[in-house]
Coordinates of C-alpha atoms in Angstrom, one line a residue:
Chain A
M19 CA 0.8 -35.0 -24.7
T20 CA 1.7 -32.2 -22.4
N21 CA -1.0 -30.6 -20.4
V22 CA -1.5 -27.0 -21.5
L23 CA -2.8 -24.8 -18.8
T24 CA -5.5 -22.9 -20.5
Q25 CA -6.7 -21.1 -17.4
P26 CA -3.9 -19.0 -16.1
R27 CA -6.1 -17.7 -13.2
P28 CA -4.8 -19.0 -9.9
I29 CA -7.1 -20.6 -7.3
R30 CA -8.1 -18.2 -4.6
L31 CA -7.1 -19.4 -1.1
K32 CA -8.2 -17.2 1.7
G33 CA -8.4 -17.5 5.5
R34 CA -11.6 -16.6 7.2
S35 CA -12.7 -16.8 10.8
F36 CA -16.2 -17.6 12.0
L37 CA -17.9 -17.6 15.4
A38 CA -18.7 -21.0 16.6
L39 CA -20.4 -22.3 19.8
A40 CA -17.9 -24.3 21.9
L41 CA -19.3 -27.1 24.0
T42 CA -17.2 -28.4 26.9
P43 CA -18.5 -31.8 28.0
E44 CA -17.9 -32.9 31.6
F45 CA -17.8 -36.3 33.2
P46 CA -20.1 -38.1 33.6
F47 CA -21.4 -37.6 30.1
E48 CA -24.8 -38.9 31.0
D49 CA -25.4 -36.1 33.5
W50 CA -24.0 -33.6 31.1
L51 CA -26.3 -34.7 28.3
V52 CA -29.3 -34.5 30.7
R53 CA -28.3 -30.8 31.4
L54 CA -27.9 -30.2 27.7
D55 CA -31.3 -31.7 27.0
D56 CA -32.8 -29.4 29.7
L57 CA -31.2 -26.4 28.0
A58 CA -32.4 -27.5 24.6
S59 CA -36.0 -28.1 25.9
R60 CA -36.1 -24.5 27.3
S61 CA -35.2 -23.1 23.9
A62 CA -36.3 -25.1 21.0
G63 CA -33.9 -24.8 18.1
F64 CA -31.0 -23.3 20.2
F65 CA -28.6 -25.6 18.5
M66 CA -30.3 -25.4 15.1
R67 CA -28.1 -24.0 12.4
R68 CA -25.4 -23.1 14.9
P69 CA -22.0 -24.5 14.2
A70 CA -20.6 -26.1 17.3
V71 CA -17.1 -27.1 18.3
L72 CA -16.5 -29.8 20.8
D73 CA -13.7 -28.8 23.3
V74 CA -12.4 -32.0 24.8
S75 CA -9.1 -30.6 26.2
G76 CA -8.3 -32.2 29.5
L77 CA -10.8 -35.0 29.1
E78 CA -9.4 -38.5 29.5
I79 CA -11.4 -40.3 26.8
D80 CA -10.6 -42.6 23.9
R81 CA -11.7 -42.6 20.3
A82 CA -14.7 -44.9 20.9
Q83 CA -16.0 -42.7 23.7
L84 CA -15.5 -39.6 21.5
R85 CA -17.3 -41.2 18.6
D86 CA -20.1 -42.2 20.9
L87 CA -20.5 -38.6 22.3
V88 CA -20.5 -37.1 18.8
G89 CA -23.2 -39.6 17.8
K90 CA -25.3 -38.8 20.8
L91 CA -25.0 -35.0 20.1
G92 CA -25.9 -35.6 16.5
A93 CA -29.1 -37.4 17.7
R94 CA -29.9 -34.1 19.5
N95 CA -29.4 -32.1 16.3
V96 CA -26.2 -30.7 17.6
R97 CA -23.8 -30.8 14.6
I98 CA -20.2 -30.8 15.6
M99 CA -18.0 -29.1 12.9
G100 CA -14.7 -29.6 14.7
I101 CA -13.0 -30.9 17.7
E102 CA -10.7 -28.9 19.8
G103 CA -8.0 -30.1 22.2
A104 CA -8.1 -33.7 21.1
R105 CA -5.0 -35.9 20.9
P106 CA -4.2 -37.1 17.4
S107 CA -4.9 -40.7 18.6
M108 CA -8.4 -39.8 19.5
L109 CA -9.3 -38.6 15.9
S110 CA -10.1 -40.5 12.8
P111 CA -11.4 -39.6 9.3
D112 CA -15.0 -40.3 10.3
L113 CA -14.8 -37.8 13.1
P114 CA -15.0 -34.0 12.6
P115 CA -11.6 -32.5 12.0
A116 CA -9.3 -31.1 14.7
L117 CA -9.3 -27.3 15.3
S118 CA -6.7 -25.3 17.1
D119 CA -5.8 -21.7 18.0
G120 CA -9.4 -20.9 19.0
R121 CA -9.9 -17.5 20.5
A122 CA -12.5 -16.9 23.2
T123 CA -15.2 -14.3 22.4
A124 CA -18.1 -13.1 24.5
D125 CA -20.2 -16.0 25.9
I126 CA -23.2 -17.0 23.9
E127 CA -26.1 -16.3 26.1
E128 CA -28.0 -19.3 27.4
P129 CA -31.7 -19.0 26.8
A130 CA -33.5 -17.7 29.8
P131 CA -35.6 -20.2 31.8
D132 CA -39.4 -19.8 31.8
E133 CA -40.5 -16.9 33.9
T134 CA -43.7 -18.7 35.1
G135 CA -44.0 -18.9 38.9
K136 CA -41.1 -16.6 39.6
T137 CA -41.0 -13.2 41.0
A138 CA -40.3 -10.9 38.1
A139 CA -36.8 -9.9 38.2
P140 CA -36.2 -6.2 37.5
P141 CA -35.3 -5.8 33.9
P142 CA -31.6 -5.1 33.4
P143 CA -30.8 -1.5 32.6
P144 CA -30.7 -1.1 28.9
A145 CA -27.1 -1.2 27.9
A146 CA -25.7 1.9 26.3
P147 CA -25.1 1.4 22.6
P148 CA -21.4 0.8 22.0
P149 CA -19.7 3.9 20.6
P150 CA -19.1 3.7 16.9
K151 CA -15.8 1.9 16.3
A152 CA -13.2 4.2 14.8
P153 CA -11.7 2.6 11.7
S154 CA -8.3 1.5 12.9
S155 CA -5.1 2.4 11.1
L156 CA -1.4 2.1 11.6
V157 CA 1.0 4.8 10.8
V158 CA 4.7 3.9 10.4
T159 CA 7.2 6.7 10.3
Q160 CA 10.2 4.6 9.5
P161 CA 11.2 2.8 6.4
V162 CA 10.2 -0.9 6.3
R163 CA 13.5 -2.7 5.9
S164 CA 14.4 -5.8 3.9
G165 CA 13.3 -9.0 5.7
Q166 CA 10.8 -7.1 7.9
S167 CA 7.2 -8.1 7.8
L168 CA 4.6 -5.6 8.8
I169 CA 1.3 -7.2 9.5
F170 CA -1.8 -5.2 10.4
T171 CA -5.0 -7.0 9.7
E172 CA -7.2 -4.6 11.5
G173 CA -7.2 -1.8 8.9
D174 CA -5.1 0.5 6.8
V175 CA -1.4 0.9 6.9
T176 CA 0.4 4.2 6.1
I177 CA 4.1 4.2 5.7
I178 CA 6.0 7.5 5.7
G179 CA 9.2 6.1 4.1
S180 CA 10.0 3.4 1.7
V181 CA 9.3 -0.4 1.7
A182 CA 12.5 -2.1 0.8
S183 CA 13.1 -5.0 -1.6
G184 CA 12.5 -8.1 0.4
A185 CA 10.2 -6.5 2.9
E186 CA 6.4 -7.0 3.1
V187 CA 3.4 -5.1 4.3
I188 CA 0.2 -7.0 4.9
A189 CA -2.9 -5.0 5.7
G190 CA -6.5 -5.8 6.3
G191 CA -7.4 -2.5 4.6
S192 CA -5.5 -0.3 2.2
I193 CA -1.8 0.4 2.1
H194 CA -0.4 3.9 1.6
V195 CA 3.4 4.3 0.9
Y196 CA 4.8 7.8 0.9
G197 CA 8.0 6.6 -0.6
T198 CA 9.1 3.9 -2.9
L199 CA 7.4 0.6 -2.8
R200 CA 10.1 -1.9 -3.6
G201 CA 8.9 -4.9 -1.6
R202 CA 5.6 -6.7 -1.4
A203 CA 2.3 -5.0 -0.5
L204 CA -0.7 -7.2 0.3
A205 CA -3.9 -5.2 0.9
G206 CA -7.4 -6.3 1.9
T207 CA -6.1 -9.7 3.1
M208 CA -9.0 -10.3 5.4
G209 CA -11.4 -10.4 2.4
N210 CA -11.7 -6.7 1.6
A211 CA -11.9 -6.3 -2.2
S212 CA -12.3 -2.6 -1.9
A213 CA -8.9 -2.1 -0.4
R214 CA -6.3 -0.2 -2.5
I215 CA -2.6 0.2 -2.7
F216 CA -1.1 3.7 -3.1
C217 CA 2.5 4.6 -3.5
R218 CA 4.7 7.5 -4.5
K219 CA 6.9 5.3 -6.7
L220 CA 6.0 1.8 -7.8
E221 CA 8.9 -0.7 -8.0
A222 CA 7.1 -3.4 -6.2
E223 CA 8.1 -7.1 -6.3
L224 CA 4.5 -8.2 -5.7
V225 CA 1.1 -6.5 -5.1
A226 CA -2.0 -8.2 -3.9
I227 CA -5.5 -7.2 -3.1
D228 CA -8.0 -9.6 -1.5
G229 CA -6.0 -12.6 -2.6
F230 CA -5.5 -11.5 -6.2
Y231 CA -1.9 -10.8 -6.9
K232 CA 0.5 -9.6 -9.5
T233 CA 4.2 -10.0 -9.6
A234 CA 6.6 -7.3 -10.9
E235 CA 6.8 -9.2 -14.2
D236 CA 3.1 -8.9 -14.7
L237 CA 3.0 -5.2 -13.9
E238 CA 3.0 -2.9 -16.9
P239 CA 6.6 -1.7 -17.4
E240 CA 5.4 1.8 -18.1
L241 CA 4.1 2.0 -14.5
H242 CA 7.6 1.4 -13.1
G243 CA 8.7 4.3 -10.9
K244 CA 5.4 6.1 -11.2
A245 CA 3.1 7.4 -8.5
V246 CA 0.1 5.1 -8.7
Q247 CA -2.9 3.6 -7.0
L248 CA -4.0 0.0 -7.6
W249 CA -7.5 -1.4 -7.0
L250 CA -9.6 -4.3 -7.9
E251 CA -12.5 -4.4 -10.3
G252 CA -14.1 -7.8 -10.2
D253 CA -11.0 -9.9 -10.5
T254 CA -8.8 -7.6 -12.5
F255 CA -6.3 -5.1 -11.3
K256 CA -6.8 -1.5 -12.2
V257 CA -4.0 1.0 -12.0
G258 CA -4.4 4.7 -12.0
S259 CA -1.8 7.5 -12.0
L260 CA -1.6 9.7 -9.0
A261 CA 0.5 12.4 -10.5
Chain B
M19 CA 33.6 5.0 29.0
G20 CA 34.5 4.2 25.5
K21 CA 32.2 4.0 22.5
V22 CA 31.4 0.6 21.0
I23 CA 31.2 0.6 17.2
V24 CA 30.1 -2.4 15.1
V25 CA 31.2 -2.6 11.5
T26 CA 28.7 -4.7 9.7
S27 CA 27.1 -5.3 6.3
G28 CA 25.2 -8.6 5.9
K29 CA 27.0 -9.4 2.7
G30 CA 30.6 -10.7 2.6
G31 CA 33.5 -9.2 0.8
V32 CA 32.3 -5.6 0.9
G33 CA 35.2 -4.4 3.0
K34 CA 34.2 -4.7 6.7
T35 CA 37.6 -5.9 7.9
T36 CA 39.5 -3.4 5.7
S37 CA 37.3 -0.7 7.1
S38 CA 37.6 -1.8 10.7
A39 CA 41.4 -1.8 10.5
A40 CA 41.6 1.5 8.6
L41 CA 39.2 3.3 10.8
G42 CA 40.8 1.9 13.9
A43 CA 44.2 3.1 12.8
A44 CA 42.8 6.5 11.8
L45 CA 41.3 7.0 15.2
A46 CA 44.4 5.7 17.0
R47 CA 46.6 8.1 15.1
N48 CA 45.1 10.9 17.2
G49 CA 46.3 9.4 20.4
E50 CA 43.0 7.9 21.4
K51 CA 43.0 4.3 22.6
V52 CA 41.4 1.9 20.1
V53 CA 40.8 -1.8 20.1
V54 CA 39.6 -3.7 17.1
V55 CA 37.8 -6.9 17.9
D56 CA 37.5 -9.7 15.3
F57 CA 34.1 -11.4 15.7
D58 CA 34.6 -13.7 12.7
V59 CA 35.3 -16.8 14.7
G60 CA 36.5 -19.6 12.4
L61 CA 37.4 -17.3 9.5
R62 CA 39.6 -14.7 11.1
N63 CA 41.2 -12.1 8.8
L64 CA 41.7 -9.0 10.8
D65 CA 45.0 -10.2 12.2
L66 CA 46.4 -10.5 8.6
V67 CA 45.1 -7.1 7.6
M68 CA 46.7 -5.5 10.6
G69 CA 49.9 -7.5 10.3
A70 CA 49.7 -9.2 13.6
E71 CA 49.1 -12.8 12.5
R72 CA 52.5 -14.0 13.8
R73 CA 51.9 -12.7 17.3
V74 CA 48.5 -14.3 18.1
V75 CA 48.6 -16.4 21.2
Y76 CA 45.2 -16.2 22.8
D77 CA 42.0 -15.1 21.2
L78 CA 38.4 -13.9 21.9
V79 CA 37.1 -17.4 22.5
N80 CA 39.9 -18.1 25.0
V81 CA 38.9 -15.0 26.9
I82 CA 35.2 -15.9 26.8
Q83 CA 35.8 -19.4 28.0
G84 CA 38.1 -18.2 30.8
E85 CA 41.2 -19.8 29.4
A86 CA 43.0 -16.5 29.2
K87 CA 42.9 -13.0 30.6
L88 CA 41.8 -10.2 28.4
T89 CA 45.2 -8.5 28.8
Q90 CA 46.9 -11.7 27.5
A91 CA 44.8 -11.8 24.4
L92 CA 45.2 -8.1 23.4
I93 CA 47.9 -7.5 20.8
R94 CA 49.4 -4.0 20.6
D95 CA 50.1 -2.7 17.1
K96 CA 53.8 -2.2 16.3
R97 CA 53.3 1.1 14.5
L98 CA 50.7 2.8 16.8
E99 CA 51.0 2.3 20.5
T100 CA 47.4 3.2 21.2
L101 CA 46.0 0.6 18.7
Y102 CA 45.2 -2.9 19.9
L103 CA 43.7 -6.0 18.3
L104 CA 41.6 -8.7 19.9
P105 CA 41.9 -11.6 17.4
A106 CA 39.2 -14.2 16.7
S107 CA 39.8 -17.9 17.0
Q108 CA 40.5 -19.7 13.7
T109 CA 40.0 -23.2 15.1
R110 CA 36.6 -22.8 16.8
D111 CA 33.3 -21.8 15.4
K112 CA 30.8 -19.1 16.3
D113 CA 28.8 -21.3 18.7
N114 CA 31.7 -20.7 21.2
L115 CA 30.6 -17.1 21.5
T116 CA 28.1 -16.8 24.4
A117 CA 25.9 -13.7 25.0
E118 CA 27.2 -13.4 28.6
G119 CA 30.8 -13.9 27.6
V120 CA 30.6 -11.2 24.8
E121 CA 28.9 -8.8 27.2
K122 CA 31.7 -9.2 29.8
V123 CA 34.5 -8.7 27.3
I124 CA 32.9 -5.7 25.7
G125 CA 32.1 -4.2 29.1
A126 CA 35.8 -4.6 30.1
L127 CA 37.1 -3.2 26.9
K128 CA 34.8 -0.1 27.2
Q129 CA 36.4 0.7 30.5
A130 CA 39.9 0.6 29.1
F131 CA 39.5 2.0 25.6
D132 CA 38.1 5.1 23.9
W133 CA 36.9 3.2 20.9
V134 CA 35.9 -0.5 20.7
I135 CA 35.5 -1.5 17.0
C136 CA 33.7 -4.8 16.5
D137 CA 34.4 -6.3 13.1
S138 CA 31.3 -8.3 12.4
P139 CA 31.3 -11.5 10.3
A140 CA 29.1 -11.6 7.2
G141 CA 25.6 -13.0 7.5
I142 CA 22.9 -12.5 10.0
E143 CA 23.6 -15.4 12.3
R144 CA 25.0 -15.7 15.8
G145 CA 28.4 -14.1 15.1
A146 CA 26.9 -11.1 13.4
T147 CA 24.1 -10.6 16.0
L148 CA 26.5 -10.9 18.9
A149 CA 28.9 -8.4 17.3
M150 CA 26.2 -5.8 17.0
R151 CA 24.4 -6.5 20.3
H152 CA 26.3 -4.2 22.6
A153 CA 27.1 -1.5 20.0
D154 CA 26.5 2.2 20.6
V155 CA 27.1 3.1 16.9
A156 CA 26.8 1.0 13.8
I157 CA 28.8 1.5 10.6
V158 CA 27.0 -0.3 7.7
V159 CA 29.5 -1.0 4.9
T160 CA 27.9 -1.2 1.5
N161 CA 29.1 -1.5 -2.1
P162 CA 27.2 0.4 -4.7
E163 CA 25.4 -2.7 -6.1
V164 CA 21.9 -4.1 -5.5
S165 CA 22.6 -7.2 -3.6
S166 CA 24.9 -5.4 -1.1
V167 CA 22.4 -2.7 -0.7
R168 CA 19.5 -5.1 0.0
D169 CA 21.6 -7.0 2.6
S170 CA 22.6 -3.8 4.3
D171 CA 18.9 -2.9 4.5
R172 CA 18.3 -6.2 6.2
I173 CA 21.1 -5.5 8.6
I174 CA 19.7 -2.1 9.4
G175 CA 16.4 -3.7 10.3
L176 CA 18.2 -6.1 12.7
L177 CA 20.2 -3.1 14.2
D178 CA 16.8 -1.5 15.0
S179 CA 15.4 -4.6 16.6
K180 CA 18.0 -7.1 17.9
T181 CA 20.5 -4.8 19.7
L182 CA 20.4 -3.9 23.4
K183 CA 19.9 -0.3 22.4
A184 CA 16.8 -1.1 20.3
E185 CA 15.4 -3.4 23.0
S186 CA 15.7 -0.7 25.6
G187 CA 13.7 1.6 23.3
E188 CA 16.7 3.8 22.2
R189 CA 17.7 4.5 18.7
M190 CA 20.9 3.0 17.4
E191 CA 23.1 5.6 15.7
K192 CA 23.8 4.2 12.2
H193 CA 26.2 5.4 9.5
L194 CA 26.7 4.3 5.9
L195 CA 30.2 3.7 4.6
L196 CA 30.1 3.3 0.9
T197 CA 33.1 1.3 -0.2
R198 CA 34.6 0.1 -3.5
Y199 CA 33.1 3.1 -5.2
D200 CA 34.3 3.4 -8.8
P201 CA 33.6 6.8 -10.3
L202 CA 34.1 5.7 -13.9
R203 CA 31.7 2.8 -13.6
A204 CA 29.2 5.0 -11.7
E205 CA 29.3 7.4 -14.6
R206 CA 28.7 4.7 -17.1
G207 CA 25.7 3.6 -15.1
D208 CA 27.2 0.1 -14.2
M209 CA 26.9 0.9 -10.5
L210 CA 24.2 2.3 -8.3
K211 CA 24.6 6.1 -7.8
V212 CA 25.4 7.5 -4.3
D213 CA 22.0 9.2 -4.2
D214 CA 20.2 5.9 -5.1
V215 CA 21.9 4.0 -2.2
L216 CA 21.2 6.8 0.2
E217 CA 17.6 6.9 -0.9
I218 CA 17.2 3.2 -0.4
L219 CA 19.0 2.9 3.0
S220 CA 18.1 6.4 4.3
I221 CA 20.8 6.6 6.9
P222 CA 23.5 9.3 7.1
L223 CA 26.6 8.9 5.0
L224 CA 29.9 8.5 6.9
G225 CA 32.1 8.4 3.8
I226 CA 32.8 7.1 0.3
V227 CA 35.9 5.0 -0.1
P228 CA 36.9 4.7 -3.8
E229 CA 37.9 1.4 -5.3
S230 CA 41.7 1.4 -5.3
M231 CA 44.6 -0.9 -5.7
D232 CA 46.1 0.8 -2.6
V233 CA 43.6 -1.2 -0.5
L234 CA 44.8 -4.6 -1.8
R235 CA 48.4 -3.5 -1.6
A236 CA 48.1 -2.4 2.0
S237 CA 46.4 -5.6 3.1
N238 CA 49.0 -7.7 1.4
V239 CA 51.7 -6.1 3.4
G240 CA 49.6 -6.4 6.6
S241 CA 48.9 -2.8 7.1
P242 CA 45.7 -0.8 7.5
V243 CA 45.4 1.4 4.4
T244 CA 45.5 4.5 6.6
L245 CA 49.0 3.5 7.8
A246 CA 50.4 2.1 4.6
D247 CA 50.0 5.3 2.5
E248 CA 48.2 8.0 4.3
R249 CA 47.9 10.2 1.2
S250 CA 46.3 7.5 -1.0
A251 CA 42.6 8.2 -1.9
P252 CA 41.1 5.5 0.3
A253 CA 43.3 6.5 3.3
V254 CA 42.1 10.1 2.9
A255 CA 38.5 8.9 2.8
Y256 CA 38.9 6.8 6.0
F257 CA 40.6 9.7 7.8
E258 CA 37.7 11.9 6.9
A259 CA 35.3 9.2 8.0
A260 CA 37.1 8.9 11.3
R261 CA 36.7 12.7 11.9
R262 CA 33.0 12.5 11.2
L263 CA 32.8 9.6 13.7
R264 CA 34.3 12.0 16.3
G265 CA 31.4 14.4 15.5
E266 CA 33.0 16.8 13.0
A267 CA 30.6 18.1 10.4
L268 CA 32.6 17.5 7.3
P269 CA 30.9 17.5 3.9
V270 CA 31.3 14.2 1.9
A271 CA 32.7 14.6 -1.6
V272 CA 31.6 12.1 -4.2
P273 CA 34.8 10.8 -5.9
G274 CA 35.1 11.8 -9.5
E275 CA 32.4 14.5 -9.4
K276 CA 34.7 17.4 -9.6
R277 CA 36.9 16.7 -12.5
G278 CA 39.8 18.8 -13.7
F279 CA 40.3 20.3 -17.1
F280 CA 42.1 17.3 -18.4
G281 CA 39.6 14.9 -16.8
K282 CA 37.0 16.3 -19.2
F283 CA 39.1 15.4 -22.2
F284 CA 40.5 12.1 -21.1
G285 CA 38.0 10.9 -18.6
R286 CA 36.3 8.4 -20.9
K287 CA 38.0 5.7 -22.9
A288 CA 36.8 5.3 -26.4
A289 CA 34.8 2.2 -27.0

């Protein structure tokens, strides 16, 4: 019997980034754990429901020591979701998985110590609210050539020119092509289902929004060469004429 | 200071070597000093097309590796005394080309010649990227069919990113040379139309060279088509392209578009 695939819908695979607390233990671990306990006692539940990553880069420890440390943290309700900077020999399947390419963000604020018995420090001046962030967009005034890959995950991409066969445009937001779209256009790649693709002339090899894709073969032939917009409704592609 | 031109395409067999030789001869006919450099190390052809294969002693790789002086490797054309060839090595491969060596050779040629024409190998690897690296002007040779056009598009992307001009923030001057254009097949719709190619590649047109037996005949006798029969259709196209390279504003005629009285009657063969 041959297996017949009754579900033609592909599995959605998407990348996503999260903010995690990174802990950098120091030698000797006993002292470090005492300081950690002190921090936790000042703020009950500081580690509760916070994903934490253990950064062991530069530490000369072996697997047993690492397992011991993860166990001791677990006993303090600090749940380690991943280990950064570990040599492959330090890891094993019963330990959290390795993480890499972490990017630093603003420090997570340590809970303030109890104010009792201290001179009241002047309250910090209220920080001005950050200015509303302008939606970022990228405008390209040249054609995107075959073999080129234009990646802009921060927002919309506008191309004044054509996207050649064999070229790809990857945008976090929508993609606008004032020319012929012959290559690939992948919009809303950071999990934005409301992103759209617009083009003057549709001859695309592949279009995708938020991980759902269609190849040229799946696109309705009557759309070929037309000025269209594509968007997502649920998990189906919708196409509208722009003419 | 001479101008460095790279003749490139991405795809093989579209007419880079034919065009390098023909344009080199056309430019040299005016008395300007021209050198045509074969970058196709390991698969050299330019010496054959220019009829100099029996006079090759030293080559580009010898010069780069310091085994010969540039003047020893240059071969003067027997028909035009301002036309020179710098042959490629047939026995080595492209790894023998070094970035510094190529830079030195091109720099020296620029001092001595008005035009340095670099005949690029096919592909996008070392030979091709080194051939385009020091160019001031690029001629992208394309046939009117989809695979050639897409490869040319890829090459244009590399010209805009991997050349010294691009890296220093300048714009590389690029021209499209459409070769092996067959008016009858274009009319039947078997071939991409000129406008379609121009729309896809969006670079200015330097010329349209018609598909012709004259090209094959010329390379078989070891002569650039512009020297073999200067009144043949491809030769005329190359001469006009050379004039446009010099900066003349000359309109490009699409072969077969203006047809005579009899052409209308006998243009199409009955099926």
